[in-house]
Amino acid sequence: MKRVGILTGGGDCPGLNSVIRAVVRKGLKLGYSIVGIKNGWKGLVENVTVSLDERSVSGIIHRGGTILGTSRTNPYKKPEDKQKVIANYKKLKLNALIAIGGEDTLGVANKLNHEGLNVVGVPKTIDNDLNATDFTFGFDTAINIVTECIDRLHTTAESHQRIMVCEVMGRHAGWIATYAGIAGGADVILIPEQRIDIKEVCNILNKRHRKGKTFSIVVVAEGAQFKKGDMILQEEKLDSFGHVRLGGIGNQLAQRIEEETGFETRVAVLGHIQRGGSPTAMDRVLGTRFGIMAIDLVETKQFGKMVSLSGTKIVAVPLSKGVAKIKTVDMKLYDIAKVFFG
Ligand code: F6P
């Protein structure tokens, strides 16, 4: 019997279960047995698996997170781990492996494909910063959560005549901040792609308040940096892909704004709230379409490919293209956001 493995790696993301469900449902129809690998690459290093059938994926489309579990394990950190991954792939008698993840997970998938494993990638991240796909699933859910939070911050900001700084996720790219900021009517949006000029931010806020507004909303991505100064780190510890844990820019920004403008300023750090909970209908459908395409690529032996959204179509692109660079915010979109600053 044909056997395909499936794993989810990196930060979880609403819509992962839609992909798993689609791979299993279509895979079974194509005559595959489906091996769920637990907790990302860690499960392939340790050979921890679960067999997936129609029952295992019943009632999961509306659930956030991933039924397979996830981790930020990098099997290329230790040569013996990479060897274990290759050995377990063979031991499990897999014809192919579907890896669902972001730049790190798919980076590993790409390397393993070059080592001779049959790998297909599915792009996932709430940050929407994966290259070679117009959107990743999880992003729509995240921006809807953030937009609702901004709406909520508006009413409390207005009542107290305060500035509210809302810190959102976005390690290298400010897609969440830009989309949710536009949708939520933010007065300033700050993203990793553009250094923060605190004087300019305060000028915008002062001008707005001179116009008679008594409150403001500032949305800042966690990876944004001041003009002079480094990234705001939450912890010095690095994960196995060498990433630091971010978070803290919101507090620093609020302090600087309050000092410079004299307006009372508060912070809301949304953190993992943006990543939890049920996926939106858009993300369920995108995840489903990605999953179907992924198993079709396995069936037609198109390995080393990543499924991708191009306009309204699902296409296949080389995995190497997906991980070649980070997709940063389109400055034309940021210019649209800027029209509403102040
Ligand atoms: O990669 C997605 C992301 O949501 C980033 O925006 C954020 O920095 C990171 O995950 C946080 O992940 P965790 O705290 O779960 O490791």
Short mmCIF file of C-alpha atoms and ligand atoms in Angstrom, two decimals:
data_model
loop_
_atom_site.label_atom_id
_atom_site.label_comp_id
_atom_site.label_asym_id
_atom_site.label_seq_id
_atom_site.Cartn_x
_atom_site.Cartn_y
_atom_site.Cartn_z
CA MET A 1 0.00 0.00 0.00
CA LYS A 2 1.11 3.55 -0.73
CA ARG A 3 2.03 5.44 2.44
CA VAL A 4 2.25 9.18 2.96
CA GLY A 5 3.42 10.95 6.10
CA ILE A 6 2.12 14.31 7.25
CA LEU A 7 3.48 16.70 9.88
CA THR A 8 2.88 20.22 11.16
CA GLY A 9 5.89 22.26 12.36
CA GLY A 10 6.63 25.69 13.85
CA GLY A 11 4.06 27.95 15.50
CA ASP A 12 0.53 26.59 15.26
CA CYS A 13 -1.98 28.34 13.08
CA PRO A 14 -5.76 28.23 12.52
CA GLY A 15 -6.48 26.13 9.44
CA LEU A 16 -3.88 23.39 10.03
CA ASN A 17 -6.61 20.87 10.79
CA SER A 18 -8.37 21.73 7.51
CA VAL A 19 -5.19 20.77 5.63
CA ILE A 20 -4.76 17.52 7.57
CA ARG A 21 -8.43 16.62 7.03
CA ALA A 22 -8.20 17.30 3.28
CA VAL A 23 -5.00 15.25 2.88
CA VAL A 24 -6.53 12.32 4.77
CA ARG A 25 -9.92 12.38 3.03
CA LYS A 26 -8.49 12.66 -0.50
CA GLY A 27 -5.49 10.45 0.32
CA LEU A 28 -7.74 7.59 1.45
CA LYS A 29 -9.74 7.92 -1.79
CA LEU A 30 -6.47 7.65 -3.75
CA GLY A 31 -5.55 4.48 -1.85
CA TYR A 32 -2.95 5.86 0.57
CA SER A 33 -2.54 4.99 4.19
CA ILE A 34 -1.78 8.17 6.09
CA VAL A 35 0.84 8.35 8.81
CA GLY A 36 0.49 11.35 11.11
CA ILE A 37 3.86 12.40 12.52
CA LYS A 38 3.54 13.94 15.95
CA ASN A 39 5.01 17.32 16.97
CA GLY A 40 6.71 18.41 13.77
CA TRP A 41 10.23 17.21 12.93
CA LYS A 42 10.59 16.00 16.54
CA GLY A 43 8.17 13.16 15.71
CA LEU A 44 10.30 12.04 12.79
CA VAL A 45 13.50 12.21 14.87
CA GLU A 46 11.87 10.10 17.60
CA ASN A 47 9.57 8.07 15.35
CA VAL A 48 6.36 9.05 17.12
CA THR A 49 3.44 8.57 14.78
CA VAL A 50 -0.30 8.03 14.69
CA SER A 51 -2.29 6.38 11.94
CA LEU A 52 -4.90 8.72 10.47
CA ASP A 53 -8.23 7.52 9.12
CA GLU A 54 -11.58 9.14 8.38
CA ARG A 55 -12.53 8.99 12.05
CA SER A 56 -9.39 10.77 13.22
CA VAL A 57 -10.20 13.79 11.07
CA SER A 58 -13.89 13.92 11.81
CA GLY A 59 -15.08 17.06 13.59
CA ILE A 60 -11.78 18.96 13.32
CA ILE A 61 -12.33 21.52 10.54
CA HIS A 62 -13.55 24.16 12.98
CA ARG A 63 -10.81 23.52 15.55
CA GLY A 64 -7.76 25.78 15.86
CA GLY A 65 -4.25 24.42 16.51
CA THR A 66 -3.20 21.06 15.09
CA ILE A 67 -4.36 17.56 16.03
CA LEU A 68 -0.80 16.37 15.27
CA GLY A 69 0.91 18.71 17.70
CA THR A 70 3.85 20.89 16.68
CA SER A 71 7.35 21.94 17.77
CA ARG A 72 10.18 24.17 16.67
CA THR A 73 12.60 21.24 16.27
CA ASN A 74 15.38 21.66 13.74
CA PRO A 75 16.75 18.22 12.78
CA TYR A 76 19.70 19.93 11.04
CA LYS A 77 21.01 21.22 14.35
CA LYS A 78 22.58 17.86 15.17
CA PRO A 79 23.85 15.57 12.37
CA GLU A 80 22.52 12.50 14.24
CA ASP A 81 18.98 13.96 14.25
CA LYS A 82 19.03 14.40 10.48
CA GLN A 83 20.19 10.80 10.11
CA LYS A 84 17.34 9.68 12.39
CA VAL A 85 14.80 11.58 10.25
CA ILE A 86 16.04 9.87 7.09
CA ALA A 87 16.18 6.45 8.79
CA ASN A 88 12.67 6.79 10.22
CA TYR A 89 11.27 7.95 6.89
CA LYS A 90 12.60 4.67 5.45
CA LYS A 91 11.51 2.61 8.46
CA LEU A 92 7.97 3.96 8.12
CA LYS A 93 8.09 2.95 4.44
CA LEU A 94 6.83 6.34 3.34
CA ASN A 95 6.40 7.05 -0.36
CA ALA A 96 6.25 10.73 0.43
CA LEU A 97 6.00 13.28 3.21
CA ILE A 98 3.77 16.36 3.38
CA ALA A 99 5.32 19.04 5.61
CA ILE A 100 3.05 21.90 6.68
CA GLY A 101 4.94 24.84 8.06
CA GLY A 102 6.57 28.22 7.72
CA GLU A 103 10.05 29.25 6.58
CA ASP A 104 11.83 27.01 9.11
CA THR A 105 9.80 23.81 8.64
CA LEU A 106 9.77 24.22 4.87
CA GLY A 107 13.50 25.06 4.90
CA VAL A 108 14.09 21.62 6.47
CA ALA A 109 11.64 20.06 3.96
CA ASN A 110 13.61 21.58 1.10
CA LYS A 111 16.93 20.27 2.43
CA LEU A 112 15.50 16.78 2.96
CA ASN A 113 14.14 16.82 -0.57
CA HIS A 114 17.68 17.49 -1.79
CA GLU A 115 18.83 14.50 0.26
CA GLY A 116 16.47 12.27 -1.72
CA LEU A 117 13.29 12.22 0.37
CA ASN A 118 10.02 12.79 -1.49
CA VAL A 119 8.70 15.93 0.15
CA VAL A 120 5.81 18.29 -0.63
CA GLY A 121 5.35 21.53 1.33
CA VAL A 122 2.26 23.42 2.47
CA PRO A 123 2.85 27.06 3.50
CA LYS A 124 1.50 28.09 6.90
CA THR A 125 1.90 31.14 9.08
CA ILE A 126 -0.35 33.75 10.60
CA ASP A 127 2.38 36.26 9.68
CA ASN A 128 1.72 35.81 5.92
CA ASP A 129 5.45 36.32 5.28
CA LEU A 130 6.13 33.19 3.23
CA ASN A 131 7.48 33.84 -0.22
CA ALA A 132 5.90 32.59 -3.46
CA THR A 133 2.32 32.46 -2.19
CA ASP A 134 -0.10 35.38 -2.16
CA PHE A 135 -1.53 34.33 1.22
CA THR A 136 -1.01 31.68 3.86
CA PHE A 137 -3.93 30.25 5.84
CA GLY A 138 -4.16 31.48 9.41
CA PHE A 139 -3.55 35.07 8.36
CA ASP A 140 -7.23 35.80 7.72
CA THR A 141 -8.18 34.46 11.16
CA ALA A 142 -5.40 36.48 12.83
CA ILE A 143 -6.37 39.77 11.18
CA ASN A 144 -10.02 39.25 12.07
CA ILE A 145 -9.10 38.67 15.73
CA VAL A 146 -6.81 41.72 15.75
CA THR A 147 -9.42 43.90 14.04
CA GLU A 148 -11.97 42.96 16.69
CA CYS A 149 -9.43 43.79 19.40
CA ILE A 150 -8.73 47.19 17.81
CA ASP A 151 -12.48 47.87 17.74
CA ARG A 152 -12.61 47.06 21.44
CA LEU A 153 -9.59 49.26 22.18
CA HIS A 154 -11.32 52.15 20.39
CA THR A 155 -14.21 52.32 22.84
CA THR A 156 -12.02 52.22 25.95
CA ALA A 157 -9.48 54.65 24.44
CA GLU A 158 -12.26 57.10 23.62
CA SER A 159 -13.88 56.84 27.04
CA HIS A 160 -10.58 57.53 28.84
CA GLN A 161 -9.15 59.96 26.25
CA ARG A 162 -6.03 57.85 25.97
CA ILE A 163 -3.64 56.61 23.37
CA MET A 164 -3.79 52.83 23.09
CA VAL A 165 -0.80 51.00 21.65
CA CYS A 166 -1.72 47.57 20.30
CA GLU A 167 1.24 45.20 19.81
CA VAL A 168 0.61 42.43 17.30
CA MET A 169 2.65 39.52 15.93
CA GLY A 170 4.87 39.86 12.90
CA ARG A 171 8.46 38.87 13.35
CA HIS A 172 9.97 40.02 10.05
CA ALA A 173 6.96 41.46 8.26
CA GLY A 174 4.11 43.73 9.23
CA TRP A 175 1.27 42.09 7.31
CA ILE A 176 -0.94 41.57 10.38
CA ALA A 177 -0.33 45.13 11.60
CA THR A 178 -1.02 46.62 8.17
CA TYR A 179 -4.18 44.66 7.32
CA ALA A 180 -5.73 44.78 10.79
CA GLY A 181 -4.60 48.40 11.21
CA ILE A 182 -6.38 49.44 8.01
CA ALA A 183 -9.47 47.41 8.91
CA GLY A 184 -9.56 48.72 12.47
CA GLY A 185 -8.96 52.35 11.49
CA ALA A 186 -5.62 52.69 13.29
CA ASP A 187 -4.15 56.18 13.49
CA VAL A 188 -0.55 54.99 13.16
CA ILE A 189 0.75 51.58 12.00
CA LEU A 190 4.38 50.62 12.65
CA ILE A 191 5.98 47.64 10.91
CA PRO A 192 9.39 45.91 10.78
CA GLU A 193 9.91 47.07 7.19
CA GLN A 194 10.20 50.75 8.26
CA ARG A 195 12.20 52.03 11.24
CA ILE A 196 10.13 53.89 13.83
CA ASP A 197 10.72 57.63 13.87
CA ILE A 198 9.31 58.51 17.30
CA LYS A 199 9.26 62.26 16.54
CA GLU A 200 7.17 61.64 13.42
CA VAL A 201 4.80 59.32 15.33
CA CYS A 202 4.28 61.96 18.02
CA ASN A 203 3.78 64.71 15.41
CA ILE A 204 0.99 62.65 13.83
CA LEU A 205 -0.64 62.07 17.21
CA ASN A 206 -0.28 65.71 18.32
CA LYS A 207 -1.77 66.93 15.04
CA ARG A 208 -4.69 64.53 15.41
CA HIS A 209 -5.37 65.71 18.95
CA ARG A 210 -5.13 69.36 17.83
CA LYS A 211 -7.91 68.57 15.34
CA GLY A 212 -10.11 67.78 18.33
CA LYS A 213 -9.63 64.03 18.66
CA THR A 214 -9.14 62.98 22.24
CA PHE A 215 -7.82 59.45 21.69
CA SER A 216 -5.67 57.50 19.24
CA ILE A 217 -4.88 53.93 18.29
CA VAL A 218 -1.32 52.91 17.40
CA VAL A 219 -0.75 49.40 16.01
CA VAL A 220 2.82 48.09 16.18
CA ALA A 221 4.24 44.79 14.92
CA GLU A 222 6.43 42.96 17.43
CA GLY A 223 9.42 43.05 15.04
CA ALA A 224 9.34 46.84 14.51
CA GLN A 225 12.43 48.73 15.59
CA PHE A 226 13.22 52.30 16.57
CA LYS A 227 15.36 54.34 14.19
CA LYS A 228 18.30 54.06 16.55
CA GLY A 229 18.30 50.85 18.49
CA ASP A 230 17.85 47.18 18.12
CA MET A 231 14.92 44.83 18.10
CA ILE A 232 13.07 44.63 21.37
CA LEU A 233 13.72 41.15 22.71
CA GLN A 234 11.59 39.39 25.26
CA GLU A 235 14.23 36.80 25.99
CA GLU A 236 17.84 36.38 24.94
CA LYS A 237 17.37 32.61 24.47
CA LEU A 238 17.33 31.38 20.87
CA ASP A 239 15.15 28.59 19.52
CA SER A 240 16.68 25.78 17.44
CA PHE A 241 16.31 27.83 14.27
CA GLY A 242 18.18 30.73 15.86
CA HIS A 243 15.15 32.99 16.42
CA VAL A 244 14.90 35.18 19.48
CA ARG A 245 11.61 35.61 21.25
CA LEU A 246 10.24 39.06 20.45
CA GLY A 247 7.84 41.26 22.35
CA GLY A 248 8.20 44.46 24.31
CA ILE A 249 8.22 47.10 21.60
CA GLY A 250 4.66 48.09 22.55
CA ASN A 251 5.67 48.99 26.11
CA GLN A 252 8.72 50.96 25.01
CA LEU A 253 6.70 52.77 22.37
CA ALA A 254 3.92 53.67 24.81
CA GLN A 255 6.46 55.05 27.27
CA ARG A 256 8.12 57.17 24.59
CA ILE A 257 4.77 58.46 23.28
CA GLU A 258 3.58 59.41 26.77
CA GLU A 259 6.88 61.19 27.51
CA GLU A 260 6.89 63.13 24.22
CA THR A 261 3.19 64.02 23.91
CA GLY A 262 2.01 64.10 27.50
CA PHE A 263 -1.05 62.01 26.55
CA GLU A 264 -1.86 59.11 28.85
CA THR A 265 -0.89 55.96 26.97
CA ARG A 266 -1.63 52.28 27.60
CA VAL A 267 -0.54 49.07 25.90
CA ALA A 268 -2.32 45.87 24.88
CA VAL A 269 -0.05 43.02 23.76
CA LEU A 270 -2.22 40.56 21.85
CA GLY A 271 0.38 37.76 21.67
CA HIS A 272 -0.86 34.22 21.15
CA ILE A 273 -4.53 35.24 21.25
CA GLN A 274 -3.97 35.99 17.55
CA ARG A 275 -3.00 32.41 16.86
CA GLY A 276 -5.59 30.55 18.91
CA GLY A 277 -9.19 29.55 18.29
CA SER A 278 -11.33 28.63 15.32
CA PRO A 279 -10.23 29.42 11.79
CA THR A 280 -12.34 31.73 9.65
CA ALA A 281 -14.26 30.26 6.70
CA MET A 282 -11.60 31.71 4.35
CA ASP A 283 -8.82 29.87 6.20
CA ARG A 284 -10.79 26.62 6.32
CA VAL A 285 -11.32 26.78 2.56
CA LEU A 286 -7.71 27.79 1.78
CA GLY A 287 -6.40 25.02 4.06
CA THR A 288 -8.70 22.52 2.37
CA ARG A 289 -7.61 23.58 -1.12
CA PHE A 290 -3.92 23.43 -0.10
CA GLY A 291 -4.39 19.94 1.39
CA ILE A 292 -6.10 18.57 -1.72
CA MET A 293 -3.37 20.03 -3.95
CA ALA A 294 -0.63 18.62 -1.69
CA ILE A 295 -1.89 15.03 -1.93
CA ASP A 296 -2.43 15.51 -5.69
CA LEU A 297 1.24 16.53 -5.98
CA VAL A 298 2.22 13.36 -4.11
CA GLU A 299 0.05 11.26 -6.41
CA THR A 300 1.60 12.83 -9.52
CA LYS A 301 5.09 12.56 -7.97
CA GLN A 302 5.76 16.30 -8.08
CA PHE A 303 8.19 16.34 -5.18
CA GLY A 304 10.23 19.32 -4.02
CA LYS A 305 7.16 21.50 -4.60
CA MET A 306 5.14 23.76 -2.35
CA VAL A 307 1.44 24.45 -2.88
CA SER A 308 0.71 28.12 -3.27
CA LEU A 309 -2.10 30.62 -3.79
CA SER A 310 -1.60 32.68 -6.93
CA GLY A 311 -4.48 35.11 -7.38
CA THR A 312 -7.47 32.84 -6.98
CA LYS A 313 -5.71 29.67 -8.17
CA ILE A 314 -3.83 26.99 -6.24
CA VAL A 315 -0.57 26.22 -8.01
CA ALA A 316 2.68 24.38 -7.32
CA VAL A 317 5.98 26.26 -6.96
CA PRO A 318 9.47 24.97 -6.12
CA LEU A 319 9.97 24.60 -2.36
CA SER A 320 13.27 26.43 -2.81
CA LYS A 321 11.34 29.49 -4.03
CA GLY A 322 9.06 29.43 -1.00
CA VAL A 323 11.99 29.59 1.40
CA ALA A 324 14.28 31.81 -0.68
CA LYS A 325 13.33 35.00 1.16
CA ILE A 326 10.75 36.55 3.47
CA LYS A 327 7.74 38.22 1.80
CA THR A 328 7.62 41.68 3.28
CA VAL A 329 4.74 44.15 3.17
CA ASP A 330 3.98 45.68 -0.20
CA MET A 331 4.80 49.37 0.25
CA LYS A 332 1.88 50.32 -2.00
CA LEU A 333 -0.40 48.79 0.62
CA TYR A 334 1.44 50.56 3.44
CA ASP A 335 1.02 53.85 1.54
CA ILE A 336 -2.73 53.22 1.52
CA ALA A 337 -2.61 52.70 5.30
CA LYS A 338 -0.65 55.96 5.69
CA VAL A 339 -3.44 57.99 4.06
CA PHE A 340 -5.43 57.38 7.26
CA PHE A 341 -2.67 58.21 9.75
CA GLY A 342 -3.52 61.00 12.14
O1 F6P B 1 6.02 32.69 13.31
C1 F6P B 1 4.78 33.12 13.71
C2 F6P B 1 4.81 33.82 15.01
O2 F6P B 1 3.47 34.02 15.25
C3 F6P B 1 5.62 35.11 15.10
O3 F6P B 1 4.95 36.26 14.71
C4 F6P B 1 5.99 35.16 16.55
O4 F6P B 1 7.17 35.88 16.77
C5 F6P B 1 6.19 33.73 16.89
O5 F6P B 1 5.32 33.01 16.05
C6 F6P B 1 5.95 33.40 18.33
O6 F6P B 1 5.94 32.02 18.49
P1 F6P B 1 6.10 31.19 19.84
O7 F6P B 1 6.08 32.15 20.97
O8 F6P B 1 4.93 30.28 19.85
O9 F6P B 1 7.36 30.43 19.70
#
